[in-house]
């Protein structure tokens, strides 16, 4: 069962929504409503794991600001080449500190660029193209990832499907 029409979330109480987990919902290329929702302004955690997202889906999501999001889960989507570069240079996630990109078909060279461009405290990059956390740490200057947790280590907790939390 999946939520496809995200506009049902955009009600008056949506302005207090802080956690939105849409994991496992078949949003795919049709995720055009998310950037238009007012609740994106109050969101702190957004999980879009296993939603059938691709590079163009990510581009669409990144076309609007999400000023409060600190945690973004995009794991188990086929984002591919260019996705980490988009995330590295978007001005629309100024508070982002935790990012899960496990099994997104993202090349390690882009992940290195992402780590250098964003002050992350957590990055899950397991099961990507040629990614080895040890090699990434070795390729980076120690100051570029100091204090950052780079998986593989215990996984970022994932709440059940389509969960909502309000302030």
PDB file of C-alpha atoms in Angstrom:
ATOM      1  CA  UNK A   1       0.000   0.000   0.000  1.00  0.00           C
ATOM      2  CA  UNK A   2       1.511   3.321  -0.967  1.00  0.00           C
ATOM      3  CA  UNK A   3       0.784   6.995  -0.724  1.00  0.00           C
ATOM      4  CA  UNK A   4       1.037   8.432  -4.216  1.00  0.00           C
ATOM      5  CA  UNK A   5      -0.894  11.701  -3.806  1.00  0.00           C
ATOM      6  CA  UNK A   6       1.264  13.640  -1.353  1.00  0.00           C
ATOM      7  CA  UNK A   7      -1.068  16.630  -1.403  1.00  0.00           C
ATOM      8  CA  UNK A   8      -3.194  14.818   1.220  1.00  0.00           C
ATOM      9  CA  UNK A   9      -0.411  15.703   3.664  1.00  0.00           C
ATOM     10  CA  UNK A  10      -0.692  19.428   3.030  1.00  0.00           C
ATOM     11  CA  UNK A  11      -3.289  20.368   5.595  1.00  0.00           C
ATOM     12  CA  UNK A  12      -3.194  23.005   8.332  1.00  0.00           C
ATOM     13  CA  UNK A  13      -1.628  20.581  10.833  1.00  0.00           C
ATOM     14  CA  UNK A  14       1.068  19.730   8.317  1.00  0.00           C
ATOM     15  CA  UNK A  15       2.984  22.843   9.353  1.00  0.00           C
ATOM     16  CA  UNK A  16       3.981  21.002  12.563  1.00  0.00           C
ATOM     17  CA  UNK A  17       5.185  17.861  10.777  1.00  0.00           C
ATOM     18  CA  UNK A  18       8.807  17.140  11.705  1.00  0.00           C
ATOM     19  CA  UNK A  19       9.350  13.513  10.609  1.00  0.00           C
ATOM     20  CA  UNK A  20       8.062  12.086   7.357  1.00  0.00           C
ATOM     21  CA  UNK A  21       8.836   8.499   6.392  1.00  0.00           C
ATOM     22  CA  UNK A  22       7.547   7.509   2.973  1.00  0.00           C
ATOM     23  CA  UNK A  23       9.875   4.501   2.659  1.00  0.00           C
ATOM     24  CA  UNK A  24       8.605   1.736   0.437  1.00  0.00           C
ATOM     25  CA  UNK A  25       5.966   3.850  -1.278  1.00  0.00           C
ATOM     26  CA  UNK A  26       6.123   3.774  -5.100  1.00  0.00           C
ATOM     27  CA  UNK A  27       6.720   7.476  -5.628  1.00  0.00           C
ATOM     28  CA  UNK A  28       9.250   7.052  -8.449  1.00  0.00           C
ATOM     29  CA  UNK A  29       9.362   9.740 -11.095  1.00  0.00           C
ATOM     30  CA  UNK A  30       6.002  11.130  -9.933  1.00  0.00           C
ATOM     31  CA  UNK A  31       7.339  12.844  -6.830  1.00  0.00           C
ATOM     32  CA  UNK A  32       6.387  16.261  -8.171  1.00  0.00           C
ATOM     33  CA  UNK A  33       4.184  17.221  -5.208  1.00  0.00           C
ATOM     34  CA  UNK A  34       6.829  17.061  -2.472  1.00  0.00           C
ATOM     35  CA  UNK A  35       8.567  20.370  -3.314  1.00  0.00           C
ATOM     36  CA  UNK A  36       5.177  22.125  -3.284  1.00  0.00           C
ATOM     37  CA  UNK A  37       4.097  20.988   0.194  1.00  0.00           C
ATOM     38  CA  UNK A  38       4.125  23.563   2.970  1.00  0.00           C
ATOM     39  CA  UNK A  39       5.130  20.885   5.503  1.00  0.00           C
ATOM     40  CA  UNK A  40       8.580  20.606   3.892  1.00  0.00           C
ATOM     41  CA  UNK A  41       9.450  23.844   5.728  1.00  0.00           C
ATOM     42  CA  UNK A  42       9.126  22.212   9.177  1.00  0.00           C
ATOM     43  CA  UNK A  43      10.467  18.739   8.335  1.00  0.00           C
ATOM     44  CA  UNK A  44      13.583  17.641  10.210  1.00  0.00           C
ATOM     45  CA  UNK A  45      13.715  14.044   8.961  1.00  0.00           C
ATOM     46  CA  UNK A  46      12.690  12.826   5.529  1.00  0.00           C
ATOM     47  CA  UNK A  47      12.933   9.162   4.564  1.00  0.00           C
ATOM     48  CA  UNK A  48      12.443   8.275   0.919  1.00  0.00           C
ATOM     49  CA  UNK A  49      14.142   4.889   1.031  1.00  0.00           C
ATOM     50  CA  UNK A  50      13.041   2.343  -1.548  1.00  0.00           C
ATOM     51  CA  UNK A  51      10.612   4.670  -3.321  1.00  0.00           C
ATOM     52  CA  UNK A  52      11.772   3.960  -6.884  1.00  0.00           C
ATOM     53  CA  UNK A  53      13.566   7.306  -7.115  1.00  0.00           C
ATOM     54  CA  UNK A  54      16.034   8.016  -9.900  1.00  0.00           C
ATOM     55  CA  UNK A  55      18.323  10.946 -10.731  1.00  0.00           C
ATOM     56  CA  UNK A  56      15.469  13.040 -12.199  1.00  0.00           C
ATOM     57  CA  UNK A  57      13.344  12.379  -9.095  1.00  0.00           C
ATOM     58  CA  UNK A  58      16.145  13.738  -6.924  1.00  0.00           C
ATOM     59  CA  UNK A  59      16.496  16.797  -9.149  1.00  0.00           C
ATOM     60  CA  UNK A  60      12.776  17.418  -8.712  1.00  0.00           C
ATOM     61  CA  UNK A  61      12.962  17.071  -4.915  1.00  0.00           C
ATOM     62  CA  UNK A  62      15.876  19.515  -4.786  1.00  0.00           C
ATOM     63  CA  UNK A  63      14.066  22.295  -6.631  1.00  0.00           C
ATOM     64  CA  UNK A  64      12.633  23.761  -3.388  1.00  0.00           C
ATOM     65  CA  UNK A  65      14.167  24.586   0.011  1.00  0.00           C
ATOM     66  CA  UNK A  66      13.894  22.285   3.035  1.00  0.00           C
ATOM     67  CA  UNK A  67      15.417  24.612   5.652  1.00  0.00           C
ATOM     68  CA  UNK A  68      14.977  22.378   8.721  1.00  0.00           C
ATOM     69  CA  UNK A  69      15.898  18.926   7.421  1.00  0.00           C
ATOM     70  CA  UNK A  70      18.851  17.503   9.306  1.00  0.00           C
ATOM     71  CA  UNK A  71      18.390  13.861   8.264  1.00  0.00           C
ATOM     72  CA  UNK A  72      17.706  12.615   4.722  1.00  0.00           C
ATOM     73  CA  UNK A  73      17.381   8.927   3.813  1.00  0.00           C
ATOM     74  CA  UNK A  74      17.563   8.126   0.098  1.00  0.00           C
ATOM     75  CA  UNK A  75      18.822   4.537   0.395  1.00  0.00           C
ATOM     76  CA  UNK A  76      17.750   1.732  -1.934  1.00  0.00           C
ATOM     77  CA  UNK A  77      16.905   3.980  -4.883  1.00  0.00           C
ATOM     78  CA  UNK A  78      18.690   3.967  -8.244  1.00  0.00           C
ATOM     79  CA  UNK A  79      19.902   7.568  -8.076  1.00  0.00           C
ATOM     80  CA  UNK A  80      23.091   6.833 -10.018  1.00  0.00           C
ATOM     81  CA  UNK A  81      25.796   9.045 -11.424  1.00  0.00           C
ATOM     82  CA  UNK A  82      25.385  12.740 -10.671  1.00  0.00           C
ATOM     83  CA  UNK A  83      23.179  12.325  -7.591  1.00  0.00           C
ATOM     84  CA  UNK A  84      25.855  12.926  -4.951  1.00  0.00           C
ATOM     85  CA  UNK A  85      27.036  15.917  -6.934  1.00  0.00           C
ATOM     86  CA  UNK A  86      23.498  17.345  -6.832  1.00  0.00           C
ATOM     87  CA  UNK A  87      23.363  16.838  -3.067  1.00  0.00           C
ATOM     88  CA  UNK A  88      26.824  18.313  -2.599  1.00  0.00           C
ATOM     89  CA  UNK A  89      25.931  21.582  -4.277  1.00  0.00           C
ATOM     90  CA  UNK A  90      22.269  22.158  -3.473  1.00  0.00           C
ATOM     91  CA  UNK A  91      21.592  25.232  -1.343  1.00  0.00           C
ATOM     92  CA  UNK A  92      18.176  23.828  -0.379  1.00  0.00           C
ATOM     93  CA  UNK A  93      19.296  21.646   2.552  1.00  0.00           C
ATOM     94  CA  UNK A  94      21.301  24.087   4.699  1.00  0.00           C
ATOM     95  CA  UNK A  95      20.825  22.091   7.931  1.00  0.00           C
ATOM     96  CA  UNK A  96      21.545  18.627   6.510  1.00  0.00           C
ATOM     97  CA  UNK A  97      23.966  16.695   8.714  1.00  0.00           C
ATOM     98  CA  UNK A  98      22.859  13.035   8.357  1.00  0.00           C
ATOM     99  CA  UNK A  99      22.602  11.410   4.937  1.00  0.00           C
ATOM    100  CA  UNK A 100      21.863   7.793   4.006  1.00  0.00           C
ATOM    101  CA  UNK A 101      22.792   6.863   0.435  1.00  0.00           C
ATOM    102  CA  UNK A 102      23.102   3.102   0.875  1.00  0.00           C
ATOM    103  CA  UNK A 103      22.683   1.126  -2.368  1.00  0.00           C
ATOM    104  CA  UNK A 104      21.963   4.124  -4.610  1.00  0.00           C
ATOM    105  CA  UNK A 105      24.418   3.252  -7.412  1.00  0.00           C
ATOM    106  CA  UNK A 106      26.504   6.300  -6.555  1.00  0.00           C
ATOM    107  CA  UNK A 107      30.188   6.238  -7.585  1.00  0.00           C
ATOM    108  CA  UNK A 108      32.733   6.717  -4.822  1.00  0.00           C
ATOM    109  CA  UNK A 109      34.342   9.704  -6.554  1.00  0.00           C
ATOM    110  CA  UNK A 110      31.066  11.608  -6.136  1.00  0.00           C
ATOM    111  CA  UNK A 111      30.775  10.529  -2.524  1.00  0.00           C
ATOM    112  CA  UNK A 112      34.232  11.991  -1.923  1.00  0.00           C
ATOM    113  CA  UNK A 113      33.063  15.264  -3.487  1.00  0.00           C
ATOM    114  CA  UNK A 114      29.938  15.200  -1.295  1.00  0.00           C
ATOM    115  CA  UNK A 115      31.984  14.669   1.879  1.00  0.00           C
ATOM    116  CA  UNK A 116      34.268  17.571   0.956  1.00  0.00           C
ATOM    117  CA  UNK A 117      31.366  19.918   0.134  1.00  0.00           C
ATOM    118  CA  UNK A 118      28.971  19.219   3.041  1.00  0.00           C
ATOM    119  CA  UNK A 119      29.593  19.325   6.806  1.00  0.00           C
ATOM    120  CA  UNK A 120      27.952  15.934   7.493  1.00  0.00           C
ATOM    121  CA  UNK A 121      28.147  14.101  10.818  1.00  0.00           C
ATOM    122  CA  UNK A 122      26.800  10.826   9.391  1.00  0.00           C
ATOM    123  CA  UNK A 123      27.031   9.220   5.939  1.00  0.00           C
ATOM    124  CA  UNK A 124      25.758   5.754   5.046  1.00  0.00           C
ATOM    125  CA  UNK A 125      27.286   4.887   1.698  1.00  0.00           C
ATOM    126  CA  UNK A 126      27.314   1.103   1.865  1.00  0.00           C
ATOM    127  CA  UNK A 127      26.660  -0.994  -1.224  1.00  0.00           C
ATOM    128  CA  UNK A 128      27.552   1.636  -3.829  1.00  0.00           C
ATOM    129  CA  UNK A 129      29.755   1.529  -6.928  1.00  0.00           C
ATOM    130  CA  UNK A 130      33.304   0.754  -5.845  1.00  0.00           C
ATOM    131  CA  UNK A 131      32.830   2.360  -2.429  1.00  0.00           C
ATOM    132  CA  UNK A 132      35.096   1.405   0.398  1.00  0.00           C
ATOM    133  CA  UNK A 133      34.792   3.646   3.480  1.00  0.00           C
ATOM    134  CA  UNK A 134      38.424   2.936   4.387  1.00  0.00           C
ATOM    135  CA  UNK A 135      39.561   4.059   0.916  1.00  0.00           C
ATOM    136  CA  UNK A 136      37.374   7.179   1.138  1.00  0.00           C
ATOM    137  CA  UNK A 137      38.863   8.123   4.501  1.00  0.00           C
ATOM    138  CA  UNK A 138      42.340   7.518   3.084  1.00  0.00           C
ATOM    139  CA  UNK A 139      41.602   9.716   0.040  1.00  0.00           C
ATOM    140  CA  UNK A 140      40.361  12.597   2.174  1.00  0.00           C
ATOM    141  CA  UNK A 141      42.349  14.931   4.318  1.00  0.00           C
ATOM    142  CA  UNK A 142      41.578  14.006   7.939  1.00  0.00           C
ATOM    143  CA  UNK A 143      40.037  17.439   8.559  1.00  0.00           C
ATOM    144  CA  UNK A 144      37.469  16.825   5.805  1.00  0.00           C
ATOM    145  CA  UNK A 145      35.780  13.979   7.681  1.00  0.00           C
ATOM    146  CA  UNK A 146      36.802  14.666  11.273  1.00  0.00           C
ATOM    147  CA  UNK A 147      33.865  13.838  13.530  1.00  0.00           C
ATOM    148  CA  UNK A 148      31.892  12.224  10.692  1.00  0.00           C
ATOM    149  CA  UNK A 149      30.516   8.727  11.109  1.00  0.00           C
ATOM    150  CA  UNK A 150      30.985   6.881   7.826  1.00  0.00           C
ATOM    151  CA  UNK A 151      29.299   3.506   7.552  1.00  0.00           C
ATOM    152  CA  UNK A 152      29.612   0.536   7.535  1.00  0.00           C
ATOM    153  CA  UNK A 153      28.833   0.563  11.247  1.00  0.00           C
ATOM    154  CA  UNK A 154      25.365   0.228  12.840  1.00  0.00           C
ATOM    155  CA  UNK A 155      22.699   1.401  10.421  1.00  0.00           C
ATOM    156  CA  UNK A 156      20.612   4.547  10.743  1.00  0.00           C
ATOM    157  CA  UNK A 157      17.317   3.515  12.397  1.00  0.00           C
ATOM    158  CA  UNK A 158      14.417   3.347   9.990  1.00  0.00           C
ATOM    159  CA  UNK A 159      10.884   3.820  11.353  1.00  0.00           C
ATOM    160  CA  UNK A 160       7.975   1.853   9.848  1.00  0.00           C
ATOM    161  CA  UNK A 161       6.400   2.916   6.548  1.00  0.00           C
ATOM    162  CA  UNK A 162       4.497   6.185   6.176  1.00  0.00           C
ATOM    163  CA  UNK A 163       4.981   7.523   9.681  1.00  0.00           C
ATOM    164  CA  UNK A 164       4.368  11.091  10.759  1.00  0.00           C
ATOM    165  CA  UNK A 165       5.579  12.994  13.826  1.00  0.00           C
ATOM    166  CA  UNK A 166       4.336  16.376  14.920  1.00  0.00           C
ATOM    167  CA  UNK A 167       5.875  18.965  17.256  1.00  0.00           C
TER     168      UNK A 167
END
